[in-house]
Coordinates of C-alpha atoms and ligand atoms in Angstrom, one line a residue:
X1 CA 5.6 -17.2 -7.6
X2 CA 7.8 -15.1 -9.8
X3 CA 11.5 -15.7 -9.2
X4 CA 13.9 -12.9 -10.2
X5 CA 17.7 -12.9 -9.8
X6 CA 20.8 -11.6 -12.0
X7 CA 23.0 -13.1 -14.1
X8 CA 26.4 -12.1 -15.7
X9 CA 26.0 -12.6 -19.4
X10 CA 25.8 -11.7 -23.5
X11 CA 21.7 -11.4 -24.4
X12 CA 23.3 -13.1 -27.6
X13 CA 23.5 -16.1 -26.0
X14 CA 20.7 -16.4 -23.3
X15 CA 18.2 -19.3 -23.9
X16 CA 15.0 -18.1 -22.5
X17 CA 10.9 -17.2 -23.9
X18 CA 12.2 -13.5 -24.5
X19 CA 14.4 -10.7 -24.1
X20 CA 12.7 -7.3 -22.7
X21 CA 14.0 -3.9 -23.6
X22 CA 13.4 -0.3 -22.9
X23 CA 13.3 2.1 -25.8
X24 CA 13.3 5.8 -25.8
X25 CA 10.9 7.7 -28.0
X26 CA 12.6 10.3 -30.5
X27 CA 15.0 10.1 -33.1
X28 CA 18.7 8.8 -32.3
X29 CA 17.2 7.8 -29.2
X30 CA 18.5 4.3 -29.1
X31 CA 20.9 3.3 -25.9
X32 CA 24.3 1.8 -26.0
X33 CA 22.2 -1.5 -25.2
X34 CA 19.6 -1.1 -27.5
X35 CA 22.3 -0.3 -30.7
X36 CA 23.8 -3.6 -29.8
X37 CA 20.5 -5.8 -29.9
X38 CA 19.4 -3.6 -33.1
X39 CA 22.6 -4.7 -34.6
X40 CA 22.6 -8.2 -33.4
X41 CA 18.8 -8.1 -35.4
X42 CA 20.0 -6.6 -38.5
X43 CA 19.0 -3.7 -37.9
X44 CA 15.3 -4.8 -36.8
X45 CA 14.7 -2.0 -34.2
X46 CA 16.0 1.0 -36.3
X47 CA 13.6 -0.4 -39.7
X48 CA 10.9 -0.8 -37.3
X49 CA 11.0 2.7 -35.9
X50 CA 11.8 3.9 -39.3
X51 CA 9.0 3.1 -40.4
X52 CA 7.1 4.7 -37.4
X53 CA 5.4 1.0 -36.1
X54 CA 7.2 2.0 -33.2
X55 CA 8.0 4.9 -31.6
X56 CA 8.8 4.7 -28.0
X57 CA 6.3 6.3 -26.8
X58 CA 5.1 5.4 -23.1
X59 CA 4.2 1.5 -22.4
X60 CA 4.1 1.0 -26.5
X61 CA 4.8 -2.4 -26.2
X62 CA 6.0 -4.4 -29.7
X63 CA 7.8 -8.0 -29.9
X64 CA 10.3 -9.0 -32.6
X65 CA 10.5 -12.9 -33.7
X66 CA 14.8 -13.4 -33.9
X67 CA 14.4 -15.8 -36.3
X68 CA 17.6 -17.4 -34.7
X69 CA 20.0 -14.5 -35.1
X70 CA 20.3 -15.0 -31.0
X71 CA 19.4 -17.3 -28.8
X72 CA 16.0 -16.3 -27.8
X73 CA 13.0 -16.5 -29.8
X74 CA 11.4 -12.8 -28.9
X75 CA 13.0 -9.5 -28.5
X76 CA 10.2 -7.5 -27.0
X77 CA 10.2 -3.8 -26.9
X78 CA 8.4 -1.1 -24.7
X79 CA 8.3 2.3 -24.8
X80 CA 9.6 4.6 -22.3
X81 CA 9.1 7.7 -23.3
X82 CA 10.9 10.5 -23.9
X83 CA 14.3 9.9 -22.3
X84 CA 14.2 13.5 -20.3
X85 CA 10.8 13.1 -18.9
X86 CA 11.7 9.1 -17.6
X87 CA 11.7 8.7 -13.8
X88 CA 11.2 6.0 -11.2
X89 CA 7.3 6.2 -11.6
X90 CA 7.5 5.7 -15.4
X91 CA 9.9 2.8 -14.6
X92 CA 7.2 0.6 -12.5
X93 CA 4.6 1.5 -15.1
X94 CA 6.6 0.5 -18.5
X95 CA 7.2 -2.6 -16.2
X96 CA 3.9 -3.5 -15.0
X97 CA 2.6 -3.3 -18.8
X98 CA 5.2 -4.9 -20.2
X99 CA 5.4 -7.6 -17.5
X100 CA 1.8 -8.1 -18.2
X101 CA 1.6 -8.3 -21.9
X102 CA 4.1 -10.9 -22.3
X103 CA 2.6 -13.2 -19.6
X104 CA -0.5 -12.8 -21.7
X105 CA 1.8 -14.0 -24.5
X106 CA 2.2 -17.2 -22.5
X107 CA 5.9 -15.8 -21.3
X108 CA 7.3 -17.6 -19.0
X109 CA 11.0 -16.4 -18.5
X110 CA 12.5 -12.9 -19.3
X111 CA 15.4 -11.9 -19.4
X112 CA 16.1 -7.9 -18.9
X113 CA 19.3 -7.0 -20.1
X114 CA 20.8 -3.9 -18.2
X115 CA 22.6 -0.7 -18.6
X116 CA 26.3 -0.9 -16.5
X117 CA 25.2 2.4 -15.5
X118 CA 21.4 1.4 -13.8
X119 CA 21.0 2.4 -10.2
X120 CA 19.6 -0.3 -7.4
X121 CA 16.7 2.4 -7.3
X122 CA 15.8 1.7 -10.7
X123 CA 16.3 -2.1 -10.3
X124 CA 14.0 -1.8 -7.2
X125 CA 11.7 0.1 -9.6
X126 CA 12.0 -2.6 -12.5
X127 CA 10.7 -4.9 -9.5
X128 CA 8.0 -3.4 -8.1
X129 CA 6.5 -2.3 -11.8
X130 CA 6.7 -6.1 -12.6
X131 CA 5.4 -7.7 -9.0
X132 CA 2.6 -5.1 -8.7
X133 CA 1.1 -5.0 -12.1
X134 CA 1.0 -8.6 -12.5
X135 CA -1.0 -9.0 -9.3
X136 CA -4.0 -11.1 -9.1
X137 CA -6.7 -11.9 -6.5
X138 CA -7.9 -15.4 -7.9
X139 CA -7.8 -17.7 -5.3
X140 CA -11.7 -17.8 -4.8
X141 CA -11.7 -19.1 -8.3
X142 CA -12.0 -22.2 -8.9
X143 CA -13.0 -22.5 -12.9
X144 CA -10.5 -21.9 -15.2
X145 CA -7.4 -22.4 -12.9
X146 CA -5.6 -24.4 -15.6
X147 CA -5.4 -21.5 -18.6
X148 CA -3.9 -19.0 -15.6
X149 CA -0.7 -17.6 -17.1
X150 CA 2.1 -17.2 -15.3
X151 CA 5.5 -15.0 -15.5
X152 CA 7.6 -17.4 -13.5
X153 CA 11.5 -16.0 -13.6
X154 CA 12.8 -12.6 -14.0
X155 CA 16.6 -12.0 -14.8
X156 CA 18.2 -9.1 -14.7
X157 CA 21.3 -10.1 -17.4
X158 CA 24.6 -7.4 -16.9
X159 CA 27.4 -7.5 -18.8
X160 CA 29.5 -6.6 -15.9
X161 CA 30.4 -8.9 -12.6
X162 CA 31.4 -5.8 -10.3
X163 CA 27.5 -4.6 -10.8
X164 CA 25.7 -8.0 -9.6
X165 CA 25.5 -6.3 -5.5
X166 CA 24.0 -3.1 -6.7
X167 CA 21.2 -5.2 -9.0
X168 CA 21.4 -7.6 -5.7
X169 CA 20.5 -4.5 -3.4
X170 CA 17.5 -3.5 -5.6
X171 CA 15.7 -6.7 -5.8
X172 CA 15.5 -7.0 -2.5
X173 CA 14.1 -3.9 -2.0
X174 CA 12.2 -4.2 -4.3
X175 CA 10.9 -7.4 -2.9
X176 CA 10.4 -7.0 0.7
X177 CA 8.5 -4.0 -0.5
X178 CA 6.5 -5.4 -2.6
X179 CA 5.4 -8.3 -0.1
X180 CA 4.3 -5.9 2.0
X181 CA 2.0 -4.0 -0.5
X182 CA 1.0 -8.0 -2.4
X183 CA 0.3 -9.0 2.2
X184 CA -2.2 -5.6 1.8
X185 CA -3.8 -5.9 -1.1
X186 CA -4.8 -9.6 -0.1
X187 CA -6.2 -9.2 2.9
X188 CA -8.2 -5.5 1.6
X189 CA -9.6 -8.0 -1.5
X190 CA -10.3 -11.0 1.0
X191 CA -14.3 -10.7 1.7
X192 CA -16.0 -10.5 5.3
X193 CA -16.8 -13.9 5.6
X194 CA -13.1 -15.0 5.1
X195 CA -11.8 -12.1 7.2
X196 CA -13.0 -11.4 10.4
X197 CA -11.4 -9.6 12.9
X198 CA -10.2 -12.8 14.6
X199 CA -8.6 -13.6 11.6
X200 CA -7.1 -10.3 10.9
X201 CA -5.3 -10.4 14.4
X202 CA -4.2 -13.8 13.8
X203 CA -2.6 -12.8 10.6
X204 CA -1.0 -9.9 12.7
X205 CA 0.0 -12.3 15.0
X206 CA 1.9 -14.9 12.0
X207 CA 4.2 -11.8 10.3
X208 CA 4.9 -10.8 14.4
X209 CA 6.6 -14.2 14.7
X210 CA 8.0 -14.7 11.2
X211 CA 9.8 -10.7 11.1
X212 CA 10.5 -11.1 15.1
X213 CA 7.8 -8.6 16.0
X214 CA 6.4 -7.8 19.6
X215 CA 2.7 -9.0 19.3
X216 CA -0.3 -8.6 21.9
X217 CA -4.0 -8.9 20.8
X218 CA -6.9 -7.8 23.1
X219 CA -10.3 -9.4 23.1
X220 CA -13.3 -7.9 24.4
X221 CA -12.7 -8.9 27.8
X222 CA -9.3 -6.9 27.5
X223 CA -10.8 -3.8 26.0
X224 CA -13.6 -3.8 28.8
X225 CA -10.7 -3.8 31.1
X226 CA -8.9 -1.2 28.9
X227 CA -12.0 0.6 28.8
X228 CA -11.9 0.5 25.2
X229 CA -15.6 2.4 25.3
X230 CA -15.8 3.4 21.5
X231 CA -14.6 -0.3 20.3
X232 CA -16.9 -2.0 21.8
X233 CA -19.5 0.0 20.9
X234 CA -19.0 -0.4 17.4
X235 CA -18.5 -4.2 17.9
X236 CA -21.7 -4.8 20.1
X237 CA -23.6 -5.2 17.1
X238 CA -21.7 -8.2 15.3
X239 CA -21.9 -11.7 16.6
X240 CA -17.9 -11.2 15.8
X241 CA -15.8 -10.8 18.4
X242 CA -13.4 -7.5 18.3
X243 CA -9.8 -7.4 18.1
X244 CA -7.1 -4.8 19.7
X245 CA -3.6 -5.9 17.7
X246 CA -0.3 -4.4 18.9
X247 CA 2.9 -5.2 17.1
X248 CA 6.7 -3.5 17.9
X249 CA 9.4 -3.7 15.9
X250 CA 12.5 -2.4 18.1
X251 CA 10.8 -3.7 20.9
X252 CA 14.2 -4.0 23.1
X253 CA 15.6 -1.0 22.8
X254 CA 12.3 1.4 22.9
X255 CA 13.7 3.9 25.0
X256 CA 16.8 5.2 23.2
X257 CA 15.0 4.9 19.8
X258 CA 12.7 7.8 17.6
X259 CA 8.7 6.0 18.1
X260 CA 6.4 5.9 15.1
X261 CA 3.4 4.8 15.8
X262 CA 1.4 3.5 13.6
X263 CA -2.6 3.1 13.6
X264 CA -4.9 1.7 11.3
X265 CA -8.5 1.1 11.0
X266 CA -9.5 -2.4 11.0
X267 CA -13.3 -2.5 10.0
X268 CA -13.8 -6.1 8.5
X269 CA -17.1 -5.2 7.6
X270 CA -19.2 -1.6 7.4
X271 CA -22.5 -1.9 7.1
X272 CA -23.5 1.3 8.5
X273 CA -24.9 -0.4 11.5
X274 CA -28.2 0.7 12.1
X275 CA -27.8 3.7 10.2
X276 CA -27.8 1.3 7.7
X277 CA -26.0 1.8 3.9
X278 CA -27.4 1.1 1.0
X279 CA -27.0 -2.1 -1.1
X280 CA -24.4 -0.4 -3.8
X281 CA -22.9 1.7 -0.8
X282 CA -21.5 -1.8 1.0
X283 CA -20.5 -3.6 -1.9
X284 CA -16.9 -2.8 -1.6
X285 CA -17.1 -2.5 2.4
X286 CA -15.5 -5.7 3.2
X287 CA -12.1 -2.7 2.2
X288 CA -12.4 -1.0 5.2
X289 CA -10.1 -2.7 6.8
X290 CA -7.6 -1.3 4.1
X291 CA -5.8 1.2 6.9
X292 CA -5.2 -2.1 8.9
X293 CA -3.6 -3.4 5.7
X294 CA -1.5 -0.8 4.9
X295 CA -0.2 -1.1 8.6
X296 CA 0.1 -4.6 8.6
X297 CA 2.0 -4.8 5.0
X298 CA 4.3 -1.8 6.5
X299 CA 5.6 -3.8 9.5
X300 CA 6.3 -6.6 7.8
X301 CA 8.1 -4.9 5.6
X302 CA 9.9 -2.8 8.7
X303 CA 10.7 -6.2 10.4
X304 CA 12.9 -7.3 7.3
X305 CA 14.6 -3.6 6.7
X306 CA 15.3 -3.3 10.5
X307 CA 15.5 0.7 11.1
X308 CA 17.1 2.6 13.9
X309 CA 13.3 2.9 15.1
X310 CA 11.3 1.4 17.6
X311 CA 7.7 1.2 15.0
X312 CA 4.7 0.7 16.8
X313 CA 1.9 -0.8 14.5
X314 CA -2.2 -1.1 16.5
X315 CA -5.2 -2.4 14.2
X316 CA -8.6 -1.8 15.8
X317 CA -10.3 -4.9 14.3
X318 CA -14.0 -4.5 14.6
X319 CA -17.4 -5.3 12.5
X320 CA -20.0 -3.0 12.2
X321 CA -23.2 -4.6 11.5
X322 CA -27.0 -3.9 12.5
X323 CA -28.8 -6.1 15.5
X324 CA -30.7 -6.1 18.6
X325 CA -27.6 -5.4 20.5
X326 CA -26.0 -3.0 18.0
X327 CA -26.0 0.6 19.3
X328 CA -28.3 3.7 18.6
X329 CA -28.2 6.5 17.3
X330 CA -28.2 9.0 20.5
X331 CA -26.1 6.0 22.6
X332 CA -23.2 8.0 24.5
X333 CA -19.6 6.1 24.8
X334 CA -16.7 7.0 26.5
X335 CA -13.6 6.2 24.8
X336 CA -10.1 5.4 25.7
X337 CA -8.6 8.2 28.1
X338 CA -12.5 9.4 29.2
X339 CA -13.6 11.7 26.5
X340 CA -17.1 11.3 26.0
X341 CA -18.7 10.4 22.3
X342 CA -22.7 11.1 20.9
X343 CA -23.0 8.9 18.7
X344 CA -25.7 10.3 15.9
X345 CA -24.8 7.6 13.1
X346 CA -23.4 4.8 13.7
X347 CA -22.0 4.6 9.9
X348 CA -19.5 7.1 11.2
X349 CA -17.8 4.0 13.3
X350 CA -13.8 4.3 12.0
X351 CA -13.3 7.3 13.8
X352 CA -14.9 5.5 17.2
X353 CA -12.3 2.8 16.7
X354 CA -9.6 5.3 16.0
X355 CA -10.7 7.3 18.8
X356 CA -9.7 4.4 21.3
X357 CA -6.6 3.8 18.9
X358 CA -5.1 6.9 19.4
X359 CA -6.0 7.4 23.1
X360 CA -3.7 4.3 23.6
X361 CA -0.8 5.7 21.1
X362 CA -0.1 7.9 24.0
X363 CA 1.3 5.6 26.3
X364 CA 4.2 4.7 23.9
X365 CA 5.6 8.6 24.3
X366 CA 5.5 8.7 20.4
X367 CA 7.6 11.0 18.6
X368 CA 4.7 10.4 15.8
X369 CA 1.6 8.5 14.8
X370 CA 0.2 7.9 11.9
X371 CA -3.0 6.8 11.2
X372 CA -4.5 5.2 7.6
X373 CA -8.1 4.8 7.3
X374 CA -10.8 4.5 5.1
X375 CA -12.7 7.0 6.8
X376 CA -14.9 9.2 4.5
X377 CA -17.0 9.0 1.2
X378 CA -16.6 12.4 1.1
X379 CA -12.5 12.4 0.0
X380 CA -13.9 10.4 -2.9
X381 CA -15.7 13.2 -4.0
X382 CA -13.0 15.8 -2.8
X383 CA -10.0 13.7 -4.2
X384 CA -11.4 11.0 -6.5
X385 CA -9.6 7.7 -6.4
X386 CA -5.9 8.4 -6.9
X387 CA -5.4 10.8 -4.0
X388 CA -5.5 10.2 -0.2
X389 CA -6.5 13.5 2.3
X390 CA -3.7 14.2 4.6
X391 CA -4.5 16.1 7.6
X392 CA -2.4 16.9 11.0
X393 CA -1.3 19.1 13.8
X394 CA 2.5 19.0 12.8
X395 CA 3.1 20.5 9.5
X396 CA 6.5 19.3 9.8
X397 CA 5.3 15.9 10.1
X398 CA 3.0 16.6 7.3
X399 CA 5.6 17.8 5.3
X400 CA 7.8 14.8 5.7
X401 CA 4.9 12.5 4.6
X402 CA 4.1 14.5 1.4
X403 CA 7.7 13.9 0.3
X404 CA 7.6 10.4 1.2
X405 CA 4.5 10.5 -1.0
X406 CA 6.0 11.9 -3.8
X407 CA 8.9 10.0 -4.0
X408 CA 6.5 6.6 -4.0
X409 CA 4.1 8.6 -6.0
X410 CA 0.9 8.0 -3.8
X411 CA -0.7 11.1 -4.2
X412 CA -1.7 12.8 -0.8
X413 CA -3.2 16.2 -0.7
X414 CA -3.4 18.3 2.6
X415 CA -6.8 19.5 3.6
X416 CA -6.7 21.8 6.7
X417 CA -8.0 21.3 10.4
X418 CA -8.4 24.8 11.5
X419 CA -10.5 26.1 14.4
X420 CA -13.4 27.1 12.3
X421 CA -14.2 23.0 11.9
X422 CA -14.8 22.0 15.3
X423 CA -18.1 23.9 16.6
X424 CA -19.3 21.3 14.1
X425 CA -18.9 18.6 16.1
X426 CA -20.2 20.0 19.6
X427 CA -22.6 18.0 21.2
X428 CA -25.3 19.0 23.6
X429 CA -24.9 15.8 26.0
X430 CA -21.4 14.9 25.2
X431 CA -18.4 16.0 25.1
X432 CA -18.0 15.7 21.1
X433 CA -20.6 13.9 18.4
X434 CA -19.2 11.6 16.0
X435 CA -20.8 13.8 13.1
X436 CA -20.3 17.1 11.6
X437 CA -22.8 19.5 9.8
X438 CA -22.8 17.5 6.8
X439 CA -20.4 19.9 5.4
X440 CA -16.4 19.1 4.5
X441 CA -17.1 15.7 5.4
X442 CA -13.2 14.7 5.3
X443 CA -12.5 17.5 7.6
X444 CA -15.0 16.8 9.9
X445 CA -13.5 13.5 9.8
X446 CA -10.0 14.8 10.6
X447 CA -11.3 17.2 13.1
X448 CA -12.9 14.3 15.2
X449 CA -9.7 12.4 15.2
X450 CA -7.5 15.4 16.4
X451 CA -9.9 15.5 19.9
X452 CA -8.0 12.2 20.5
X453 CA -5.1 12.3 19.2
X454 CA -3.2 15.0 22.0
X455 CA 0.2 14.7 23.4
X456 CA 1.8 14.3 20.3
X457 CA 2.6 15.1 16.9
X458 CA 0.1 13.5 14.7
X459 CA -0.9 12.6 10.8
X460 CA -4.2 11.6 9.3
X461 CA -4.4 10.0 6.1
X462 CA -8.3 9.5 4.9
X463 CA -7.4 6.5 1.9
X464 CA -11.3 6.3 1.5
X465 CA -10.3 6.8 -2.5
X466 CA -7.1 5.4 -2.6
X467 CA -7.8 2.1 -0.9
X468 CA -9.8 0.0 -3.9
X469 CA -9.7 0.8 -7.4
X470 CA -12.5 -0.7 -9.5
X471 CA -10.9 0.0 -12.8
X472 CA -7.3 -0.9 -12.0
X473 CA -4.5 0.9 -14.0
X474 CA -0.8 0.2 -14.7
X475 CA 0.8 -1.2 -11.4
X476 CA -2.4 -0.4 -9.4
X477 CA -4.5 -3.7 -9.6
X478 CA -8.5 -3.9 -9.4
X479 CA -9.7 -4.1 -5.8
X480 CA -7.1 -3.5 -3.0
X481 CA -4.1 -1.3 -3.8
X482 CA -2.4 -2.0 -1.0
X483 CA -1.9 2.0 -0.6
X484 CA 0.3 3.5 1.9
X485 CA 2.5 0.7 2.4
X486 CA 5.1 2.0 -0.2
X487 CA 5.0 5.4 2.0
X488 CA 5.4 4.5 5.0
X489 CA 8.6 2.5 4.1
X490 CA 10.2 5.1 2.5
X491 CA 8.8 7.2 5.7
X492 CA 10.9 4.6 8.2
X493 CA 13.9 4.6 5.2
X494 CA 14.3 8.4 5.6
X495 CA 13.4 9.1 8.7
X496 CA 17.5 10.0 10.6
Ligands
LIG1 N1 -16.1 3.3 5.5 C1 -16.9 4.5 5.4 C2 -16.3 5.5 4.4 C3 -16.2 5.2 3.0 C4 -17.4 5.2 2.2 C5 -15.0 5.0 2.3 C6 -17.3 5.0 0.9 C7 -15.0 4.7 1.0 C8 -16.2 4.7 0.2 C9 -17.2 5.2 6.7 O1 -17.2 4.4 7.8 C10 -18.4 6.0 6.6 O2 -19.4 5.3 6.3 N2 -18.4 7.3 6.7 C11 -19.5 8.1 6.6 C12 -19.5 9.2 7.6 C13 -20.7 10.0 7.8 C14 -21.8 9.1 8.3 C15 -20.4 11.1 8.7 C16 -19.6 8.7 5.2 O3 -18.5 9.0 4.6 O4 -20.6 8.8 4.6
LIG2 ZN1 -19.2 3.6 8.1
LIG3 ZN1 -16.2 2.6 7.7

């Protein structure tokens, strides 16, 4: 586990495996703080970029040996850029690829020397750069375990006392964040047979008691009491049991509090049911669960920043597997709140369990919900992999997500929900199927949902793309991305 904290100090005289430092690309570009190391080096940085070895450009990453002229052995340089262009999302890559190449250098302590003039948001930047990009899901792994590099302290070195609260302040953002996204991304990479829905409620139910969260889990006999129709439906199939997962932060004082509500889809495993996938089309389905993840990571997160909210968090929890009792093509459902379902492919099972999920949203009077899911192949094709489909029936809500989104820079892009979508989804025996035309499959998608989701203002956000990465890049690891959690804390942070 990497420890970081601040110190008040001269990078002179720091003992530690090596010094990290930002550079600017251009001429004359070097900082106040990077003069003073290039001095302290004779000059190394300046000779170095002279000779144009190093330029600064964007995650260049070059260390200098010191030789003794200060205490540490390395001085390691990365390129940021070009000093106009640098922003928060430049920070957390620089820092993910630097934090990365010099664990692979065997690293084990850095020390990051800082500007008097860095902002907590940048800190918190530094921080999440670092903790995300050296992410790993290993522990399935059992050769090997003994060459694993690890990054084990982080310090943040100022020259100036009166700055240690602001570094303080952006570290622990920075943290609690990036527990929250590290909670996602673990339980998205964690396969079927190690999550099932039992165990994704029980994980719900151990961050409820360690942030102080309301939690209540319903079983199946609960959601046939509930009349949780479209669950069950979905789970009828699996020899695992479903799960219904409520958790509120704000519990106590619901009623003169703004409620978010937010609703994920928990689908441990999606095999299509009996409209069965193909082989390659389920190898990364133990992710749809990722909406559920990006909930869960969120309220832990919430439960440490304690809003002025009450934030509602439900995970349908459900397989979707093929058996003698799994349901048909053709089988009708009625969902939470009586609305009929036709169901014509059962590989069209998130918006069932959402269907329930936002029924129940209701009873909480919500001045929003929210719901991640991994609903659609089609935003893959629509978006690719680094941008979610963001669809609702408030633009203002809409609006406030997008900006969320670009502050955190996970890419959402609004696709619309008019009208003209829904004759798709008419059904001759019911009162809606759970398929469209085949056509504008991530708005069919949406559509569905919206036929549940009445009596409030509502957001969709289809992370089919955004969920797993199989190539991994910068802070984003391979596998789970833990998507959305970053969002919907800056969401709660900006909400008054
Ligand atoms: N979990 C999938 C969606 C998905 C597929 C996400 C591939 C990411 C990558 C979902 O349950 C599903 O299978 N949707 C179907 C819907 C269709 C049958 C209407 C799809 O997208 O093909
Ligand atoms: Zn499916
Ligand atoms: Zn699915």
């Amino acid at each position: 586990m990497l420890k970081i904290n601040v110190k008040v100090g001269d990078f002179r005289q720091e003992e530690t495996d090596a010094i990290a430092l930002g550079i600017y690309e251009g001429e004359d570009s070097l900082t106040p703080l990077a003069e003073s190391v290039d001095q302290a080096l004779g000059g190394a940085i300046s000779n170095l970029m002279g000779l144009g070895d190093f330029e600064g450009k964007l995650k260049q990453v070059v260390t200098l040996y010191t030789n003794g002229k200060v205490s540490s052995p390395r001085i390691s340089l990365v390129g940021c850029g070009k000093a106009e262009d640098f922003n928060q999302e430049n920070i957390r890559q620089v820092s993910a690829k630097h934090a990365r190449s010099l664990r692979n250098l065997g690293v084990k302590k850095i020390i990051v020397p800082i500007p008097d003039d860095i902002s907590d948001l940048s800190v918190q930047a530094i921080v999440e750069g670092v903790k995300l990009g050296l992410y790993t899901f290993d522990q399935h792994k059992t050769e090997g375990r003994n060459e694993i590099k690890e990054l084990e302290e982080l310090t943040f070195l100022t020259a100036n006392e009166s700055r240690t609260s602001v570094i303080k302040q952006g570290i622990e953002l920075g943290n609690t964040i990036t527990d929250g996204v590290i909670l996602a991304r673990d339980l998205t990479n964690q396969p079927a047979n190690y999550l099932t829905p039992t165990i994704l409620a029980e994980t719900a139910q151990s961050v409820a008691k360690e942030k102080n969260l309301r939690c209540e889990i319903f079983d199946s006999v609960k959601l046939q009491e509930e009349k949780f129709g479209a669950m069950l439906g979905v789970s009828q199939g699996s020899l695992e049991e479903p799960r219904f997962v409520i958790l509120e932060y704000g519990f106590e004082e619901a009623n003169e509090k703004d409620t978010l509500v937010l609703v994920g889809k928990g689908i441990t495993f999606d095999s299509g049911g009996l409209s069965l996938k193909s082989g390659s089309g389920m190898e990364t389905m133990k992710d749809d669960m990722a909406g559920a993840a990006t909930v869960l990571g969120a309220m832990q997160a919430i439960g440490e920043l304690k809003p002025d909210l009450h934030v509602v968090g439900l995970i349908a929890a459900s397989e979707n597997m093929p058996s003698g009792t799994a349901q048909r093509p053709g089988d009708i459902v009625t969902s939470y709140g009586g609305k009929t379902i036709e169901i014509l492919n059962t590989d069209a099972e998130g918006r069932l369990v959402l269907a329930d999920a936002l029924g129940y949203a209701k009873n909480f009077k919500p001045e929003a919900v929210i719901d991640f899911a991994t609903l659609t192949g089609a935003v893959v094709t629509s978006l690719g992999r680094s941008t979610a489909g963001i669809m609702g029936t408030d633009q203002k809500l809409v609006d406030r997500i997008i900006s969320a989104a670009e502050k955190t820079h996970e890419r959402v892009w609004q696709l619309p929900l008019w009208d003209d979508y829904e004759e798709a989804l008419k059904s001759e025996v019911a009162d809606v199927k759970n398929t469209g035309d085949g056509t504008a499959g991530a708005i069919a998608g949406g559509t569905f949902l919206k036929k549940f989701a009445e009596g409030y203002s509502w957001t969709h956000i289809d992370i089919g793309g955004t969920a797993f990465d199989i190539k991994g890049s910068s802070y984003i690891s391979k596998g789970g991305s833990g998507y959305g959690v970053r969002l919907l804390i800056q969401l709660v942070r900006d909400w008054h």
